[in-house]
Amino acid sequence: MPLIEVKNLEKTYYGEGVVTPAVCGVSFDINKGDFVAFVGPSGSGKSTLLHILGFLDRPTKGEYRFGGKTIDEYSDLELARARNKKMGFVFQSFNLLPKTTVFENVKLPLVYSDISESLWEEMVLSSIDQVGLSHRINHYSFQLSGGERQRVAIARALVNDPEVIFADEPTGNLDSKSGGQVMEFIDKLHAAGHTIILITHETYTAEYAGRIIYLKDGFIEKDEKVISRCHTGDHFVK
């Protein structure tokens, strides 16, 4: 059974007499362990779709199943709990607390979880180690470079060991070198078995994925597999 099942999904915004369709009847499945990139220009619907897949919004029409359960079967409280426990998020703007240490930033999702506090330190340290920032653990986020901040955000997304990691334009605020390093970390997470859903407008970033879904004006324009020669960024489209 796919981890994510989407059938004829639609999202329309209504306001002041204006009807704005953002997602227009898209359908696709994503299996556990997949690395899928959604690519499209601004206004293509990719961020709206991520919000729905990440339980941050609800669709107007259609069906979305996560782990076999439809989004309509969740209350708002259940959505929040599932989002905390089963999903990790990495955003373009990092969303770190500026006057808080790396350790405290990564710990934040655990504060809102039902995980025993006695396990927090071990989980945080492990997550920070995975992104190679153990030497920065007591630094404040404003003392870090952009690439390091995004790696902290990745560690925070990992700390709950989620079923899926959503990366929304994770290289958007970075130079090409730092962006490449961040994508290498995300690629390694996929190689370790994590399900990755990437939102991007950059083709070179999308090519780290095993599958690219191109969006335009809320529709799926193309859905294609990517053959990965190795986990070093050396990819090509089939």
mmCIF file of C-alpha atoms in Angstrom:
data_model
loop_
_atom_site.group_PDB
_atom_site.id
_atom_site.type_symbol
_atom_site.label_atom_id
_atom_site.label_comp_id
_atom_site.label_asym_id
_atom_site.label_seq_id
_atom_site.Cartn_x
_atom_site.Cartn_y
_atom_site.Cartn_z
ATOM 1 C CA MET A 1 0.000 0.000 0.000
ATOM 2 C CA PRO A 2 1.399 3.443 -0.896
ATOM 3 C CA LEU A 3 2.309 5.769 1.960
ATOM 4 C CA ILE A 4 0.554 8.639 0.158
ATOM 5 C CA GLU A 5 -2.447 8.279 -2.163
ATOM 6 C CA VAL A 6 -3.901 11.302 -3.949
ATOM 7 C CA LYS A 7 -6.943 11.059 -6.223
ATOM 8 C CA ASN A 8 -8.537 13.957 -8.132
ATOM 9 C CA LEU A 9 -7.326 16.417 -5.507
ATOM 10 C CA GLU A 10 -8.462 20.029 -5.826
ATOM 11 C CA LYS A 11 -7.828 23.173 -3.820
ATOM 12 C CA THR A 12 -9.696 26.388 -4.586
ATOM 13 C CA TYR A 13 -9.439 29.658 -2.686
ATOM 14 C CA TYR A 14 -12.405 32.002 -2.400
ATOM 15 C CA GLY A 15 -12.170 35.634 -1.405
ATOM 16 C CA GLU A 16 -13.944 38.898 -2.148
ATOM 17 C CA GLY A 17 -15.815 37.423 -5.066
ATOM 18 C CA VAL A 18 -12.646 35.977 -6.614
ATOM 19 C CA VAL A 19 -12.268 32.242 -7.210
ATOM 20 C CA THR A 20 -8.656 31.067 -7.452
ATOM 21 C CA PRO A 21 -8.005 27.421 -8.361
ATOM 22 C CA ALA A 22 -4.605 26.383 -6.984
ATOM 23 C CA VAL A 23 -4.614 22.585 -7.460
ATOM 24 C CA CYS A 24 -6.766 21.125 -10.210
ATOM 25 C CA GLY A 25 -7.660 17.429 -9.966
ATOM 26 C CA VAL A 26 -4.205 15.882 -9.507
ATOM 27 C CA SER A 27 -3.681 12.171 -8.837
ATOM 28 C CA PHE A 28 -0.533 10.258 -7.811
ATOM 29 C CA ASP A 29 0.841 7.722 -5.304
ATOM 30 C CA ILE A 30 4.075 7.908 -3.302
ATOM 31 C CA ASN A 31 5.574 4.804 -1.711
ATOM 32 C CA LYS A 32 7.549 4.610 1.509
ATOM 33 C CA GLY A 33 11.215 5.301 0.782
ATOM 34 C CA ASP A 34 10.571 7.306 -2.395
ATOM 35 C CA PHE A 35 12.278 10.611 -3.194
ATOM 36 C CA VAL A 36 9.824 12.720 -5.198
ATOM 37 C CA ALA A 37 10.325 16.295 -6.390
ATOM 38 C CA PHE A 38 7.458 18.588 -7.352
ATOM 39 C CA VAL A 39 8.726 21.204 -9.784
ATOM 40 C CA GLY A 40 7.047 24.292 -11.156
ATOM 41 C CA PRO A 41 7.152 28.065 -11.327
ATOM 42 C CA SER A 42 5.523 30.390 -8.820
ATOM 43 C CA GLY A 43 1.763 29.880 -8.956
ATOM 44 C CA SER A 44 1.962 26.318 -10.215
ATOM 45 C CA GLY A 45 0.331 24.913 -7.056
ATOM 46 C CA LYS A 46 3.332 23.118 -5.606
ATOM 47 C CA SER A 47 3.348 24.895 -2.239
ATOM 48 C CA THR A 48 -0.424 24.500 -1.879
ATOM 49 C CA LEU A 49 -0.012 20.798 -2.570
ATOM 50 C CA LEU A 50 2.739 20.510 0.046
ATOM 51 C CA HIS A 51 0.491 22.180 2.615
ATOM 52 C CA ILE A 52 -2.205 19.581 1.955
ATOM 53 C CA LEU A 53 0.205 16.622 1.964
ATOM 54 C CA GLY A 54 1.787 17.928 5.178
ATOM 55 C CA PHE A 55 -1.572 18.273 6.979
ATOM 56 C CA LEU A 56 -1.224 22.061 7.039
ATOM 57 C CA ASP A 57 -4.368 22.542 4.945
ATOM 58 C CA ARG A 58 -7.323 20.535 3.698
ATOM 59 C CA PRO A 59 -8.347 19.987 0.053
ATOM 60 C CA THR A 60 -11.530 21.441 -1.422
ATOM 61 C CA LYS A 61 -12.335 18.224 -3.287
ATOM 62 C CA GLY A 62 -10.812 14.843 -3.957
ATOM 63 C CA GLU A 63 -9.147 12.292 -1.710
ATOM 64 C CA TYR A 64 -5.883 12.279 0.196
ATOM 65 C CA ARG A 65 -4.813 9.172 2.115
ATOM 66 C CA PHE A 66 -1.762 9.030 4.358
ATOM 67 C CA GLY A 67 -0.868 5.557 5.587
ATOM 68 C CA GLY A 68 -4.243 4.287 4.390
ATOM 69 C CA LYS A 69 -6.293 6.867 6.301
ATOM 70 C CA THR A 70 -8.063 9.777 4.595
ATOM 71 C CA ILE A 71 -7.453 13.324 5.769
ATOM 72 C CA ASP A 72 -11.198 13.654 6.433
ATOM 73 C CA GLU A 73 -10.914 10.961 9.124
ATOM 74 C CA TYR A 74 -8.628 13.206 11.212
ATOM 75 C CA SER A 75 -9.805 15.911 13.577
ATOM 76 C CA ASP A 76 -7.705 19.083 13.671
ATOM 77 C CA LEU A 77 -6.057 17.850 16.873
ATOM 78 C CA GLU A 78 -5.272 14.478 15.284
ATOM 79 C CA LEU A 79 -3.806 16.250 12.257
ATOM 80 C CA ALA A 80 -1.505 18.256 14.542
ATOM 81 C CA ARG A 81 -0.374 15.119 16.381
ATOM 82 C CA ALA A 82 0.244 13.205 13.148
ATOM 83 C CA ARG A 83 2.132 16.161 11.711
ATOM 84 C CA ASN A 84 4.406 16.265 14.760
ATOM 85 C CA LYS A 85 5.006 12.516 14.945
ATOM 86 C CA LYS A 86 5.006 11.364 11.327
ATOM 87 C CA MET A 87 6.217 14.383 9.356
ATOM 88 C CA GLY A 88 9.317 16.551 9.325
ATOM 89 C CA PHE A 89 9.529 19.922 7.570
ATOM 90 C CA VAL A 90 12.423 21.873 6.082
ATOM 91 C CA PHE A 91 11.567 25.369 4.828
ATOM 92 C CA GLN A 92 13.358 27.892 2.639
ATOM 93 C CA SER A 93 13.472 30.447 5.454
ATOM 94 C CA PHE A 94 14.840 27.873 7.974
ATOM 95 C CA ASN A 95 12.274 28.919 10.657
ATOM 96 C CA LEU A 96 14.824 28.683 13.462
ATOM 97 C CA LEU A 97 14.593 30.572 16.754
ATOM 98 C CA PRO A 98 17.409 33.156 16.394
ATOM 99 C CA LYS A 99 18.465 33.530 20.051
ATOM 100 C CA THR A 100 18.344 29.820 20.773
ATOM 101 C CA THR A 101 21.129 27.232 20.474
ATOM 102 C CA VAL A 102 21.350 24.526 17.854
ATOM 103 C CA PHE A 103 20.479 21.964 20.525
ATOM 104 C CA GLU A 104 17.362 23.846 21.638
ATOM 105 C CA ASN A 105 16.169 24.404 18.070
ATOM 106 C CA VAL A 106 16.463 20.725 17.216
ATOM 107 C CA LYS A 107 14.759 19.731 20.483
ATOM 108 C CA LEU A 108 11.672 21.849 19.784
ATOM 109 C CA PRO A 109 9.486 19.149 18.086
ATOM 110 C CA LEU A 110 10.076 16.825 21.050
ATOM 111 C CA VAL A 111 8.595 19.383 23.442
ATOM 112 C CA TYR A 112 5.249 18.971 21.675
ATOM 113 C CA SER A 113 5.495 15.184 21.402
ATOM 114 C CA ASP A 114 4.538 12.336 23.729
ATOM 115 C CA ILE A 115 8.120 11.036 23.787
ATOM 116 C CA SER A 116 9.629 10.640 27.254
ATOM 117 C CA GLU A 117 11.830 13.590 28.203
ATOM 118 C CA SER A 118 14.516 11.159 29.328
ATOM 119 C CA LEU A 119 15.112 10.266 25.660
ATOM 120 C CA TRP A 120 15.302 13.801 24.298
ATOM 121 C CA GLU A 121 19.020 14.464 24.716
ATOM 122 C CA GLU A 122 20.062 11.250 22.973
ATOM 123 C CA MET A 123 17.651 11.878 20.090
ATOM 124 C CA VAL A 124 18.767 15.498 19.641
ATOM 125 C CA LEU A 125 22.462 14.624 19.715
ATOM 126 C CA SER A 126 21.950 11.836 17.186
ATOM 127 C CA SER A 127 20.011 14.102 14.840
ATOM 128 C CA ILE A 128 22.616 16.870 15.006
ATOM 129 C CA ASP A 129 25.398 14.351 14.402
ATOM 130 C CA GLN A 130 23.655 13.131 11.244
ATOM 131 C CA VAL A 131 23.993 16.578 9.662
ATOM 132 C CA GLY A 132 27.601 17.038 10.793
ATOM 133 C CA LEU A 133 27.040 19.883 13.245
ATOM 134 C CA SER A 134 28.039 18.353 16.576
ATOM 135 C CA HIS A 135 30.806 20.984 16.851
ATOM 136 C CA ARG A 136 28.156 23.732 16.629
ATOM 137 C CA ILE A 137 25.729 22.323 19.173
ATOM 138 C CA ASN A 138 25.972 25.239 21.622
ATOM 139 C CA HIS A 139 26.080 27.979 18.980
ATOM 140 C CA TYR A 140 23.081 30.244 18.478
ATOM 141 C CA SER A 141 21.386 30.041 15.090
ATOM 142 C CA PHE A 142 22.280 33.658 14.252
ATOM 143 C CA GLN A 143 25.964 32.666 14.572
ATOM 144 C CA LEU A 144 25.672 30.102 11.769
ATOM 145 C CA SER A 145 26.010 30.385 8.008
ATOM 146 C CA GLY A 146 22.939 29.908 5.820
ATOM 147 C CA GLY A 147 23.968 26.380 4.903
ATOM 148 C CA GLU A 148 24.519 25.479 8.542
ATOM 149 C CA ARG A 149 21.117 26.904 9.487
ATOM 150 C CA GLN A 150 19.442 24.735 6.898
ATOM 151 C CA ARG A 151 21.303 21.700 8.224
ATOM 152 C CA VAL A 152 19.957 22.545 11.697
ATOM 153 C CA ALA A 153 16.484 22.660 10.149
ATOM 154 C CA ILE A 154 17.099 19.229 8.631
ATOM 155 C CA ALA A 155 18.224 17.891 12.027
ATOM 156 C CA ARG A 156 15.057 19.303 13.594
ATOM 157 C CA ALA A 157 12.961 17.608 10.898
ATOM 158 C CA LEU A 158 14.724 14.314 11.645
ATOM 159 C CA VAL A 159 14.560 14.329 15.432
ATOM 160 C CA ASN A 160 11.155 12.600 15.687
ATOM 161 C CA ASP A 161 12.199 9.969 13.110
ATOM 162 C CA PRO A 162 9.240 10.912 10.867
ATOM 163 C CA GLU A 163 7.772 8.751 8.131
ATOM 164 C CA VAL A 164 8.239 11.503 5.563
ATOM 165 C CA ILE A 165 10.341 14.660 5.266
ATOM 166 C CA PHE A 166 8.918 17.621 3.346
ATOM 167 C CA ALA A 167 11.539 20.015 1.963
ATOM 168 C CA ASP A 168 10.031 23.266 0.661
ATOM 169 C CA GLU A 169 12.586 25.121 -1.508
ATOM 170 C CA PRO A 170 15.387 24.091 0.915
ATOM 171 C CA THR A 171 18.111 25.749 -1.201
ATOM 172 C CA GLY A 172 16.144 28.884 -2.087
ATOM 173 C CA ASN A 173 18.066 31.188 0.283
ATOM 174 C CA LEU A 174 21.489 29.619 -0.262
ATOM 175 C CA ASP A 175 24.375 30.092 -2.677
ATOM 176 C CA SER A 176 25.057 27.263 -5.093
ATOM 177 C CA LYS A 177 27.817 25.677 -2.969
ATOM 178 C CA SER A 178 25.777 25.674 0.259
ATOM 179 C CA GLY A 179 22.699 24.558 -1.655
ATOM 180 C CA GLY A 180 24.596 21.618 -3.100
ATOM 181 C CA GLN A 181 25.801 20.601 0.354
ATOM 182 C CA VAL A 182 22.252 20.723 1.729
ATOM 183 C CA MET A 183 20.983 18.579 -1.141
ATOM 184 C CA GLU A 184 23.765 16.058 -0.495
ATOM 185 C CA PHE A 185 22.543 15.739 3.109
ATOM 186 C CA ILE A 186 18.959 15.271 1.919
ATOM 187 C CA ASP A 187 20.178 12.706 -0.608
ATOM 188 C CA LYS A 188 21.934 10.788 2.176
ATOM 189 C CA LEU A 189 18.733 10.757 4.216
ATOM 190 C CA HIS A 190 16.966 9.168 1.276
ATOM 191 C CA ALA A 191 19.763 6.615 0.889
ATOM 192 C CA ALA A 192 19.247 5.762 4.576
ATOM 193 C CA GLY A 193 15.594 4.936 3.883
ATOM 194 C CA HIS A 194 13.715 8.188 4.513
ATOM 195 C CA THR A 195 10.796 9.217 2.305
ATOM 196 C CA ILE A 196 11.531 12.661 0.850
ATOM 197 C CA ILE A 197 9.094 15.072 -0.820
ATOM 198 C CA LEU A 198 10.867 18.058 -2.319
ATOM 199 C CA ILE A 199 9.250 21.269 -3.560
ATOM 200 C CA THR A 200 11.458 23.315 -5.876
ATOM 201 C CA HIS A 201 11.599 25.477 -8.982
ATOM 202 C CA GLU A 202 15.224 24.465 -9.646
ATOM 203 C CA THR A 203 15.831 21.647 -12.103
ATOM 204 C CA TYR A 204 19.302 20.789 -10.771
ATOM 205 C CA THR A 205 17.858 20.400 -7.259
ATOM 206 C CA ALA A 206 14.978 18.234 -8.485
ATOM 207 C CA GLU A 207 17.375 15.840 -10.204
ATOM 208 C CA TYR A 208 18.476 14.487 -6.827
ATOM 209 C CA ALA A 209 15.035 12.845 -6.674
ATOM 210 C CA GLY A 210 14.076 9.476 -8.094
ATOM 211 C CA ARG A 211 10.930 10.943 -9.625
ATOM 212 C CA ILE A 212 9.992 14.416 -10.816
ATOM 213 C CA ILE A 213 6.392 15.638 -11.064
ATOM 214 C CA TYR A 214 6.101 18.863 -13.061
ATOM 215 C CA LEU A 215 3.235 21.201 -12.154
ATOM 216 C CA LYS A 216 1.781 24.052 -14.178
ATOM 217 C CA ASP A 217 -1.287 26.135 -13.327
ATOM 218 C CA GLY A 218 -2.383 23.538 -10.765
ATOM 219 C CA PHE A 219 -2.180 20.580 -13.145
ATOM 220 C CA ILE A 220 0.375 17.774 -13.473
ATOM 221 C CA GLU A 221 2.162 18.504 -16.732
ATOM 222 C CA LYS A 222 4.576 15.570 -16.609
ATOM 223 C CA ASP A 223 5.503 12.737 -14.225
ATOM 224 C CA GLU A 224 8.817 11.033 -14.903
ATOM 225 C CA LYS A 225 11.315 8.754 -13.189
ATOM 226 C CA VAL A 226 14.948 9.713 -12.641
ATOM 227 C CA ILE A 227 17.685 7.100 -12.720
ATOM 228 C CA SER A 228 20.303 7.737 -10.046
ATOM 229 C CA ARG A 229 23.784 6.381 -10.805
ATOM 230 C CA CYS A 230 24.908 6.955 -7.207
ATOM 231 C CA HIS A 231 24.166 9.146 -4.216
ATOM 232 C CA THR A 232 26.583 11.919 -5.184
ATOM 233 C CA GLY A 233 24.352 14.165 -7.249
ATOM 234 C CA ASP A 234 25.152 12.289 -10.496
ATOM 235 C CA HIS A 235 21.643 11.794 -11.890
ATOM 236 C CA PHE A 236 19.878 11.776 -15.209
ATOM 237 C CA VAL A 237 16.269 11.657 -16.379
ATOM 238 C CA LYS A 238 15.018 8.490 -18.020
#
